mmCIF file of C-alpha atoms in Angstrom:
data_model
loop_
_atom_site.group_PDB
_atom_site.id
_atom_site.type_symbol
_atom_site.label_atom_id
_atom_site.label_comp_id
_atom_site.label_asym_id
_atom_site.label_seq_id
_atom_site.Cartn_x
_atom_site.Cartn_y
_atom_site.Cartn_z
ATOM 1 C CA MET A 1 -6.381 -20.848 7.135
ATOM 2 C CA PRO A 2 -5.503 -17.199 5.739
ATOM 3 C CA GLU A 3 -7.798 -14.768 3.787
ATOM 4 C CA ILE A 4 -7.912 -15.369 0.136
ATOM 5 C CA THR A 5 -8.362 -12.970 -2.089
ATOM 6 C CA THR A 6 -10.621 -13.245 -5.131
ATOM 7 C CA LEU A 7 -10.132 -11.935 -8.887
ATOM 8 C CA THR A 8 -11.708 -12.346 -12.023
ATOM 9 C CA ALA A 9 -9.693 -12.469 -15.321
ATOM 10 C CA GLU A 10 -10.366 -13.338 -18.648
ATOM 11 C CA ALA A 11 -7.916 -15.365 -20.950
ATOM 12 C CA ARG A 12 -6.227 -14.025 -24.099
ATOM 13 C CA GLY A 13 -5.010 -15.847 -26.612
ATOM 14 C CA ARG A 14 -1.508 -14.417 -27.985
ATOM 15 C CA VAL A 15 1.365 -14.084 -25.588
ATOM 16 C CA GLY A 16 4.586 -11.974 -26.158
ATOM 17 C CA LYS A 17 5.312 -8.141 -26.354
ATOM 18 C CA GLY A 18 2.948 -7.465 -29.126
ATOM 19 C CA ALA A 19 0.132 -9.336 -27.477
ATOM 20 C CA ALA A 20 0.764 -7.576 -24.198
ATOM 21 C CA ARG A 21 0.666 -4.371 -25.649
ATOM 22 C CA ALA A 22 -2.535 -4.906 -27.446
ATOM 23 C CA THR A 23 -3.906 -5.811 -24.230
ATOM 24 C CA ARG A 24 -3.056 -2.695 -22.474
ATOM 25 C CA ARG A 25 -4.090 -0.752 -25.290
ATOM 26 C CA ALA A 26 -7.635 -2.419 -24.789
ATOM 27 C CA GLY A 27 -7.306 -1.267 -20.941
ATOM 28 C CA ARG A 28 -6.728 -4.397 -19.236
ATOM 29 C CA VAL A 29 -3.600 -5.546 -17.350
ATOM 30 C CA PRO A 30 -1.966 -8.527 -18.917
ATOM 31 C CA GLY A 31 -0.747 -11.208 -16.522
ATOM 32 C CA ILE A 32 0.209 -15.071 -16.142
ATOM 33 C CA ILE A 33 -0.690 -18.085 -14.027
ATOM 34 C CA TYR A 34 2.093 -20.715 -14.067
ATOM 35 C CA GLY A 35 3.489 -23.424 -12.088
ATOM 36 C CA ASP A 36 2.296 -26.616 -10.253
ATOM 37 C CA GLY A 37 3.259 -28.557 -12.901
ATOM 38 C CA LYS A 38 0.444 -27.245 -15.479
ATOM 39 C CA ASP A 39 0.794 -25.114 -18.545
ATOM 40 C CA PRO A 40 0.851 -21.469 -18.130
ATOM 41 C CA VAL A 41 -2.353 -19.783 -18.599
ATOM 42 C CA ALA A 42 -2.094 -15.997 -20.216
ATOM 43 C CA ILE A 43 -4.477 -13.688 -18.690
ATOM 44 C CA SER A 44 -5.942 -10.207 -18.529
ATOM 45 C CA LEU A 45 -7.638 -8.186 -15.586
ATOM 46 C CA GLU A 46 -9.685 -5.083 -15.074
ATOM 47 C CA PRO A 47 -6.884 -2.370 -13.943
ATOM 48 C CA ARG A 48 -9.264 -1.059 -11.110
ATOM 49 C CA ASP A 49 -9.985 -4.304 -9.322
ATOM 50 C CA LEU A 50 -6.317 -4.828 -9.621
ATOM 51 C CA SER A 51 -4.894 -1.650 -8.435
ATOM 52 C CA ARG A 52 -7.527 -2.369 -5.314
ATOM 53 C CA ALA A 53 -5.988 -5.480 -4.443
ATOM 54 C CA LEU A 54 -2.407 -4.275 -4.638
ATOM 55 C CA ALA A 55 -3.231 -1.203 -2.503
ATOM 56 C CA ARG A 56 -3.881 -3.863 0.073
ATOM 57 C CA PRO A 57 -1.249 -4.390 2.972
ATOM 58 C CA GLY A 58 0.684 -7.985 2.030
ATOM 59 C CA PHE A 59 -0.898 -8.627 -1.079
ATOM 60 C CA PHE A 60 2.085 -11.047 -2.076
ATOM 61 C CA ALA A 61 1.446 -13.138 1.014
ATOM 62 C CA THR A 62 -1.992 -13.431 0.373
ATOM 63 C CA LEU A 63 -3.205 -16.572 -1.688
ATOM 64 C CA VAL A 64 -5.212 -15.342 -4.402
ATOM 65 C CA ASP A 65 -8.133 -17.334 -6.336
ATOM 66 C CA VAL A 66 -7.696 -16.343 -10.249
ATOM 67 C CA SER A 67 -11.199 -17.122 -11.947
ATOM 68 C CA VAL A 68 -10.392 -17.767 -15.530
ATOM 69 C CA ASP A 69 -13.571 -18.277 -17.448
ATOM 70 C CA GLY A 70 -15.416 -20.322 -15.031
ATOM 71 C CA ALA A 71 -11.997 -22.097 -13.890
ATOM 72 C CA VAL A 72 -10.460 -21.170 -10.687
ATOM 73 C CA HIS A 73 -6.892 -21.332 -10.210
ATOM 74 C CA ARG A 74 -5.428 -20.991 -6.373
ATOM 75 C CA THR A 75 -2.473 -18.914 -6.634
ATOM 76 C CA LEU A 76 0.386 -16.719 -5.185
ATOM 77 C CA PRO A 77 0.873 -13.272 -6.751
ATOM 78 C CA ARG A 78 4.661 -13.274 -7.277
ATOM 79 C CA GLU A 79 5.628 -10.045 -9.122
ATOM 80 C CA VAL A 80 4.138 -6.916 -10.690
ATOM 81 C CA GLN A 81 5.643 -4.778 -13.253
ATOM 82 C CA ARG A 82 4.836 -1.204 -12.944
ATOM 83 C CA HIS A 83 5.077 2.344 -14.726
ATOM 84 C CA PRO A 84 7.960 4.017 -14.088
ATOM 85 C CA VAL A 85 5.690 7.280 -13.592
ATOM 86 C CA SER A 86 2.567 6.374 -12.657
ATOM 87 C CA ASP A 87 3.306 3.468 -10.794
ATOM 88 C CA SER A 88 0.140 1.339 -12.595
ATOM 89 C CA ALA A 89 0.474 -2.011 -12.966
ATOM 90 C CA THR A 90 1.659 -3.180 -16.202
ATOM 91 C CA HIS A 91 1.476 -6.919 -15.893
ATOM 92 C CA ILE A 92 1.548 -9.578 -12.823
ATOM 93 C CA ASP A 93 2.546 -13.035 -12.353
ATOM 94 C CA PHE A 94 0.455 -15.543 -10.227
ATOM 95 C CA MET A 95 2.280 -18.893 -9.243
ATOM 96 C CA ARG A 96 -0.216 -21.549 -8.964
ATOM 97 C CA VAL A 97 -0.145 -23.713 -5.646
ATOM 98 C CA GLY A 98 -1.522 -27.054 -4.206
ATOM 99 C CA ALA A 99 -2.653 -27.766 -1.509
ATOM 100 C CA GLY A 100 0.239 -27.923 1.460
ATOM 101 C CA ALA A 101 3.235 -26.677 -0.958
ATOM 102 C CA ARG A 102 5.776 -24.924 0.607
ATOM 103 C CA VAL A 103 6.961 -21.478 -0.748
ATOM 104 C CA THR A 104 8.591 -18.344 0.069
ATOM 105 C CA VAL A 105 7.005 -15.324 0.474
ATOM 106 C CA THR A 106 8.066 -11.876 2.029
ATOM 107 C CA VAL A 107 5.681 -11.330 4.733
ATOM 108 C CA PRO A 108 5.296 -7.231 5.578
ATOM 109 C CA VAL A 109 6.292 -6.391 9.016
ATOM 110 C CA VAL A 110 3.895 -4.204 11.403
ATOM 111 C CA PHE A 111 5.278 -2.453 14.510
ATOM 112 C CA ILE A 112 2.867 -1.886 17.267
ATOM 113 C CA ASN A 113 3.145 0.035 21.145
ATOM 114 C CA HIS A 114 5.316 2.703 19.358
ATOM 115 C CA GLU A 115 3.682 4.939 22.786
ATOM 116 C CA ARG A 116 5.540 2.338 24.834
ATOM 117 C CA SER A 117 9.188 2.994 23.425
ATOM 118 C CA GLY A 118 11.050 4.754 25.772
ATOM 119 C CA GLY A 119 13.299 5.954 22.916
ATOM 120 C CA LEU A 120 10.461 6.859 20.488
ATOM 121 C CA ARG A 121 9.138 9.023 23.414
ATOM 122 C CA ARG A 122 12.322 10.798 23.696
ATOM 123 C CA GLY A 123 12.648 11.870 20.190
ATOM 124 C CA GLY A 124 14.220 8.855 18.381
ATOM 125 C CA ILE A 125 13.779 7.406 15.058
ATOM 126 C CA LEU A 126 12.403 3.916 13.938
ATOM 127 C CA ASN A 127 14.592 3.137 11.894
ATOM 128 C CA VAL A 128 13.202 0.050 9.734
ATOM 129 C CA VAL A 129 15.924 -2.113 8.216
ATOM 130 C CA ARG A 130 13.504 -4.446 6.364
ATOM 131 C CA HIS A 131 9.956 -3.680 5.447
ATOM 132 C CA GLY A 132 9.211 -7.221 4.537
ATOM 133 C CA VAL A 133 11.095 -10.872 5.634
ATOM 134 C CA GLU A 134 11.583 -13.427 3.423
ATOM 135 C CA MET A 135 9.723 -16.511 5.270
ATOM 136 C CA SER A 136 9.794 -20.244 4.399
ATOM 137 C CA CYS A 137 6.026 -21.759 4.840
ATOM 138 C CA THR A 138 3.282 -24.074 3.657
ATOM 139 C CA VAL A 139 0.533 -22.073 1.475
ATOM 140 C CA ASP A 140 -1.892 -22.967 4.344
ATOM 141 C CA ALA A 141 0.209 -21.400 6.928
ATOM 142 C CA ILE A 142 0.951 -18.060 5.253
ATOM 143 C CA PRO A 143 1.434 -15.738 8.446
ATOM 144 C CA GLU A 144 -0.744 -12.175 7.718
ATOM 145 C CA ARG A 145 2.442 -10.115 9.435
ATOM 146 C CA LEU A 146 4.999 -9.847 11.664
ATOM 147 C CA VAL A 147 4.313 -8.133 14.762
ATOM 148 C CA VAL A 148 6.955 -6.707 16.303
ATOM 149 C CA ASP A 149 6.314 -5.282 19.587
ATOM 150 C CA LEU A 150 8.737 -2.241 20.520
ATOM 151 C CA ASP A 151 7.402 -1.514 24.453
ATOM 152 C CA GLY A 152 10.789 -1.066 26.440
ATOM 153 C CA LEU A 153 13.003 0.061 23.032
ATOM 154 C CA ASP A 154 15.221 2.577 23.765
ATOM 155 C CA ILE A 155 17.878 4.503 21.416
ATOM 156 C CA GLY A 156 20.497 2.773 20.209
ATOM 157 C CA ASP A 157 17.924 -0.713 20.912
ATOM 158 C CA SER A 158 17.155 -3.171 17.638
ATOM 159 C CA VAL A 159 14.982 -5.793 17.032
ATOM 160 C CA HIS A 160 16.557 -9.100 15.304
ATOM 161 C CA ILE A 161 14.654 -11.833 13.971
ATOM 162 C CA HIS A 162 15.457 -13.840 17.135
ATOM 163 C CA SER A 163 12.984 -11.710 18.846
ATOM 164 C CA VAL A 164 9.930 -11.752 16.925
ATOM 165 C CA ALA A 165 7.301 -14.955 17.871
ATOM 166 C CA LEU A 166 6.799 -16.476 14.535
ATOM 167 C CA PRO A 167 3.911 -19.152 13.689
ATOM 168 C CA GLU A 168 4.140 -22.770 13.800
ATOM 169 C CA GLY A 169 6.110 -24.391 10.868
ATOM 170 C CA VAL A 170 7.391 -20.814 9.648
ATOM 171 C CA ARG A 171 10.967 -19.872 9.209
ATOM 172 C CA PRO A 172 12.522 -17.537 7.536
ATOM 173 C CA VAL A 173 14.456 -17.939 4.670
ATOM 174 C CA THR A 174 17.373 -16.272 5.961
ATOM 175 C CA THR A 175 18.762 -18.632 8.661
ATOM 176 C CA GLU A 176 22.429 -18.280 9.058
ATOM 177 C CA ARG A 177 22.667 -14.790 10.970
ATOM 178 C CA ASP A 178 20.166 -13.193 13.316
ATOM 179 C CA PHE A 179 19.683 -10.077 10.979
ATOM 180 C CA THR A 180 17.656 -6.752 11.779
ATOM 181 C CA ILE A 181 14.257 -5.481 11.200
ATOM 182 C CA ALA A 182 14.709 -2.428 13.015
ATOM 183 C CA THR A 183 16.315 -0.024 14.968
ATOM 184 C CA ILE A 184 15.390 2.896 16.821
ATOM 185 C CA SER A 185 18.344 5.635 16.363
ATOM 186 C CA ALA A 186 18.569 9.284 17.753
ATOM 187 C CA SER A 187 17.228 11.983 15.688
ATOM 188 C CA SER A 188 19.463 15.082 14.858
ATOM 189 C CA ALA A 189 17.735 17.033 17.149
ATOM 190 C CA VAL A 190 18.196 14.492 20.005
ATOM 191 C CA ARG A 191 21.999 13.979 19.148
ATOM 192 C CA GLU A 192 22.563 17.917 19.778
ATOM 193 C CA GLU A 193 20.442 18.065 22.861
ATOM 194 C CA ALA A 194 22.946 15.516 23.929
ATOM 195 C CA ALA A 195 25.914 17.198 22.842
ATOM 196 C CA GLN A 196 24.675 20.629 23.857
ATOM 197 C CA ALA A 197 24.719 18.572 27.373
ATOM 198 C CA ALA A 198 27.873 17.389 27.350
ATOM 199 C CA ALA A 199 29.504 20.281 26.170
ATOM 200 C CA THR A 200 27.843 22.256 29.581
ATOM 201 C CA ALA A 201 29.093 18.874 31.789
ATOM 202 C CA ALA A 202 32.630 19.762 30.452
ATOM 203 C CA VAL A 203 32.471 23.481 31.174
ATOM 204 C CA ALA A 204 30.950 23.118 34.571
ATOM 205 C CA PRO A 205 34.215 21.381 36.051
ATOM 206 C CA THR A 206 36.269 24.036 34.752
ATOM 207 C CA GLU A 207 34.442 26.828 36.505
ATOM 208 C CA GLU A 208 34.568 25.332 40.111
ATOM 209 C CA GLN A 209 38.085 24.714 39.310
ATOM 210 C CA ALA A 210 38.953 28.337 38.319
ATOM 211 C CA ALA A 211 37.177 29.204 41.760
ATOM 212 C CA ALA A 212 39.009 26.658 43.679
ATOM 213 C CA PRO A 213 42.001 28.250 45.643
ATOM 214 C CA ALA A 214 45.207 27.247 43.315
ATOM 215 C CA ALA A 215 47.222 24.535 44.810
ATOM 216 C CA PRO A 216 50.698 25.601 45.948
ATOM 217 C CA THR A 217 53.248 24.369 43.360
ATOM 218 C CA PRO A 218 55.985 22.055 44.659
ATOM 219 C CA ALA A 219 59.279 24.083 45.147
ATOM 220 C CA ALA A 220 61.413 23.274 42.395
ATOM 221 C CA MET B 1 26.229 21.208 -1.322
ATOM 222 C CA LEU B 2 26.652 17.960 -3.062
ATOM 223 C CA ALA B 3 29.749 17.443 -5.512
ATOM 224 C CA PRO B 4 31.656 14.981 -6.636
ATOM 225 C CA LYS B 5 35.115 14.632 -5.440
ATOM 226 C CA ARG B 6 37.027 14.340 -8.226
ATOM 227 C CA SER B 7 35.703 13.490 -11.905
ATOM 228 C CA LYS B 8 37.579 12.077 -15.181
ATOM 229 C CA TYR B 9 36.829 15.352 -17.453
ATOM 230 C CA ARG B 10 36.534 18.482 -15.995
ATOM 231 C CA LYS B 11 33.512 19.602 -18.766
ATOM 232 C CA ALA B 12 30.547 17.247 -20.548
ATOM 233 C CA HIS B 13 28.565 17.796 -23.231
ATOM 234 C CA LYS B 14 25.040 19.250 -22.202
ATOM 235 C CA GLY B 15 23.247 16.420 -23.447
ATOM 236 C CA ARG B 16 19.440 15.855 -23.301
ATOM 237 C CA VAL B 17 17.135 13.901 -20.865
ATOM 238 C CA HIS B 18 15.118 11.508 -23.076
ATOM 239 C CA GLY B 19 13.110 8.708 -21.950
ATOM 240 C CA LEU B 20 11.426 7.104 -18.505
ATOM 241 C CA ALA B 21 13.546 6.119 -15.548
ATOM 242 C CA LYS B 22 14.987 2.531 -15.496
ATOM 243 C CA GLY B 23 15.616 2.382 -12.224
ATOM 244 C CA GLY B 24 15.542 3.776 -8.778
ATOM 245 C CA THR B 25 11.813 4.427 -9.532
ATOM 246 C CA SER B 26 10.313 2.371 -5.952
ATOM 247 C CA LEU B 27 10.965 3.569 -2.444
ATOM 248 C CA ASN B 28 13.944 1.712 -1.051
ATOM 249 C CA PHE B 29 14.602 3.199 2.131
ATOM 250 C CA GLY B 30 11.197 5.326 3.662
ATOM 251 C CA ALA B 31 7.992 5.348 3.941
ATOM 252 C CA TYR B 32 7.541 8.119 1.910
ATOM 253 C CA GLY B 33 9.042 9.533 -1.496
ATOM 254 C CA MET B 34 9.178 12.046 -3.717
ATOM 255 C CA LYS B 35 9.152 11.408 -7.440
ATOM 256 C CA SER B 36 10.075 13.188 -10.921
ATOM 257 C CA ALA B 37 6.931 13.702 -13.165
ATOM 258 C CA GLU B 38 9.350 15.194 -15.938
ATOM 259 C CA PRO B 39 12.625 15.101 -17.522
ATOM 260 C CA GLY B 40 15.086 17.783 -16.147
ATOM 261 C CA ARG B 41 18.800 18.585 -14.826
ATOM 262 C CA ILE B 42 18.628 19.326 -11.121
ATOM 263 C CA THR B 43 21.369 21.517 -9.647
ATOM 264 C CA ALA B 44 23.383 20.896 -6.429
ATOM 265 C CA ARG B 45 21.897 23.916 -5.334
ATOM 266 C CA GLN B 46 18.543 22.865 -5.996
ATOM 267 C CA ILE B 47 18.906 19.679 -4.077
ATOM 268 C CA GLU B 48 20.407 21.122 -1.237
ATOM 269 C CA ALA B 49 17.492 23.738 -1.447
ATOM 270 C CA ALA B 50 15.024 20.979 -1.334
ATOM 271 C CA ARG B 51 16.651 19.084 1.685
ATOM 272 C CA ARG B 52 16.509 22.200 3.687
ATOM 273 C CA ALA B 53 13.081 22.899 3.041
ATOM 274 C CA ILE B 54 12.363 18.762 3.971
ATOM 275 C CA THR B 55 14.569 19.189 6.941
ATOM 276 C CA ARG B 56 13.146 22.371 8.342
ATOM 277 C CA HIS B 57 9.715 21.060 8.207
ATOM 278 C CA ILE B 58 9.978 18.055 9.795
ATOM 279 C CA ARG B 59 12.035 19.811 12.300
ATOM 280 C CA ARG B 60 14.640 17.004 12.205
ATOM 281 C CA VAL B 61 12.700 14.180 13.475
ATOM 282 C CA GLY B 62 12.345 12.020 10.764
ATOM 283 C CA ARG B 63 15.086 10.880 8.548
ATOM 284 C CA VAL B 64 15.683 12.054 4.968
ATOM 285 C CA TRP B 65 17.405 10.135 1.633
ATOM 286 C CA ILE B 66 18.641 11.867 -1.047
ATOM 287 C CA ARG B 67 18.604 9.659 -4.192
ATOM 288 C CA VAL B 68 19.866 11.666 -6.642
ATOM 289 C CA PHE B 69 23.395 13.223 -7.610
ATOM 290 C CA PRO B 70 24.930 15.952 -9.188
ATOM 291 C CA ASP B 71 27.995 14.284 -11.226
ATOM 292 C CA VAL B 72 27.458 16.099 -14.698
ATOM 293 C CA PRO B 73 30.104 19.630 -14.798
ATOM 294 C CA VAL B 74 27.807 22.684 -16.267
ATOM 295 C CA SER B 75 29.795 25.416 -18.129
ATOM 296 C CA SER B 76 29.448 28.768 -18.618
ATOM 297 C CA LYS B 77 31.366 31.915 -20.289
ATOM 298 C CA PRO B 78 31.868 35.021 -18.506
ATOM 299 C CA ALA B 79 29.386 37.902 -19.068
ATOM 300 C CA GLU B 80 30.287 40.284 -22.099
ATOM 301 C CA VAL B 81 32.542 37.742 -23.547
ATOM 302 C CA ARG B 82 32.163 37.629 -27.418
ATOM 303 C CA MET B 83 31.323 33.748 -28.669
ATOM 304 C CA GLY B 84 34.436 31.252 -29.557
ATOM 305 C CA SER B 85 37.377 30.891 -27.657
ATOM 306 C CA GLY B 86 36.567 27.627 -26.610
ATOM 307 C CA LYS B 87 34.494 26.193 -24.005
ATOM 308 C CA GLY B 88 33.598 28.032 -20.667
ATOM 309 C CA SER B 89 34.898 27.108 -17.388
ATOM 310 C CA PRO B 90 32.767 24.773 -14.846
ATOM 311 C CA GLU B 91 30.169 26.529 -13.039
ATOM 312 C CA PHE B 92 28.287 24.061 -11.006
ATOM 313 C CA TRP B 93 27.280 20.715 -10.824
ATOM 314 C CA VAL B 94 23.715 19.134 -12.267
ATOM 315 C CA CYS B 95 21.873 15.903 -12.270
ATOM 316 C CA ARG B 96 20.259 14.693 -15.024
ATOM 317 C CA VAL B 97 16.879 13.146 -13.883
ATOM 318 C CA LYS B 98 14.355 10.921 -16.023
ATOM 319 C CA PRO B 99 10.394 10.984 -15.014
ATOM 320 C CA GLY B 100 10.032 8.248 -12.700
ATOM 321 C CA ARG B 101 12.923 8.789 -10.781
ATOM 322 C CA ILE B 102 12.484 8.818 -6.542
ATOM 323 C CA MET B 103 14.591 12.000 -5.720
ATOM 324 C CA PHE B 104 14.289 12.159 -2.283
ATOM 325 C CA GLU B 105 12.954 9.886 0.457
ATOM 326 C CA LEU B 106 11.520 10.397 4.322
ATOM 327 C CA ASP B 107 10.574 8.564 7.207
ATOM 328 C CA GLY B 108 9.812 9.191 10.781
ATOM 329 C CA VAL B 109 6.922 11.246 10.254
ATOM 330 C CA THR B 110 3.140 11.266 9.498
ATOM 331 C CA LEU B 111 1.586 11.375 6.604
ATOM 332 C CA ASP B 112 0.510 14.816 6.639
ATOM 333 C CA VAL B 113 4.137 16.167 7.439
ATOM 334 C CA ALA B 114 5.686 14.290 4.784
ATOM 335 C CA ARG B 115 3.019 15.476 2.300
ATOM 336 C CA GLU B 116 3.637 19.242 2.950
ATOM 337 C CA ALA B 117 7.456 18.615 3.481
ATOM 338 C CA PHE B 118 7.651 17.501 -0.133
ATOM 339 C CA ALA B 119 5.352 20.227 -1.391
ATOM 340 C CA LEU B 120 7.830 22.602 0.092
ATOM 341 C CA ALA B 121 10.768 20.882 -1.307
ATOM 342 C CA ALA B 122 9.149 20.507 -5.096
ATOM 343 C CA ALA B 123 8.589 24.283 -4.883
ATOM 344 C CA LYS B 124 12.584 24.320 -4.952
ATOM 345 C CA LEU B 125 12.839 22.200 -8.205
ATOM 346 C CA PRO B 126 12.403 22.999 -11.912
ATOM 347 C CA ILE B 127 10.550 19.675 -12.667
ATOM 348 C CA ALA B 128 6.872 18.463 -11.879
ATOM 349 C CA THR B 129 6.922 16.049 -8.983
ATOM 350 C CA ARG B 130 4.290 13.365 -7.698
ATOM 351 C CA PHE B 131 4.073 12.323 -3.706
ATOM 352 C CA VAL B 132 4.498 8.367 -3.439
ATOM 353 C CA MET B 133 4.228 6.109 -0.273
ATOM 354 C CA ARG B 134 4.825 2.524 0.478
ATOM 355 C CA GLU B 135 1.750 0.392 -0.245
ATOM 356 C CA GLY B 136 -0.250 0.024 2.781
ATOM 357 C CA GLU B 137 1.181 2.928 4.417
ATOM 358 C CA GLY B 138 -1.554 4.853 5.849
ATOM 359 C CA THR B 139 -4.235 2.407 5.222
ATOM 360 C CA ALA B 140 -2.739 -0.451 7.560
#
């Protein structure tokens, strides 16, 4: 069973742009709980509690129990709208989930064993193509994270979804192709070193050739 | 320096930068980013100076993304020329930046190095900026 976060919210009577702005003026963050065949509930949350919850890695792959005036809704956070400059939350959506419901969630990818990767030790860069992978699973079995082991990977190697061990009953939403999660590419410093080495290797034989006695030219 | 390969019109109006950024406000590539906190016009030279400051500080180990492009030509009149007689000739390219726009992104370096690199780069820019990072980065 994954960890469940708890948030306390208040119901708000009115919905729409004006009501949402009034909620923000009152120092709270408007939100909504919807789904599971029940009526939506407009709520407002304390910004500090919400920002603390949002700062946790993998918040969107965590079940959240939202307590609204005594009633507890088991939900999955689906979307957060943010202020473009301050990045503070301006609205949040929670989707109500029933027991055993199958959902699509973006699971954060975590990389381990950086020091055991030969490519990274030699100055390569871990180029993360996907910071999160969309997974289809039941709400009781949402993986906390996808762990990618970098052990033994060299420059030019890449990690695809098939090489990641997935828990039972969890499958990626994209199944038609074996998509890339990360690659290890050479940094510009490594590339320059390689280019210099190649240049010196190319120059060295010509010096030897110059030192060697010239082959007799065949008579015309 | 960044500049368009071709443009439909040689000269553009000066324009004003109003409002907040509508897109490009969240990190798309790297773990760290530099976000504009003020509206302004960033020249191609300033973008290049900031990019060099970042690249030199990270010693070419990480990866840098530039999320802005200077596509507005700015014209100026020659020195000691009387007013009138038409608009001056295009001199340089600028990018109009609204508050909230991610201008640079960085990955493959530590948090401290990224902060310092962006502080050095911010000194090359005419607007106030803010350091941002991917959620959970540094806490995981």
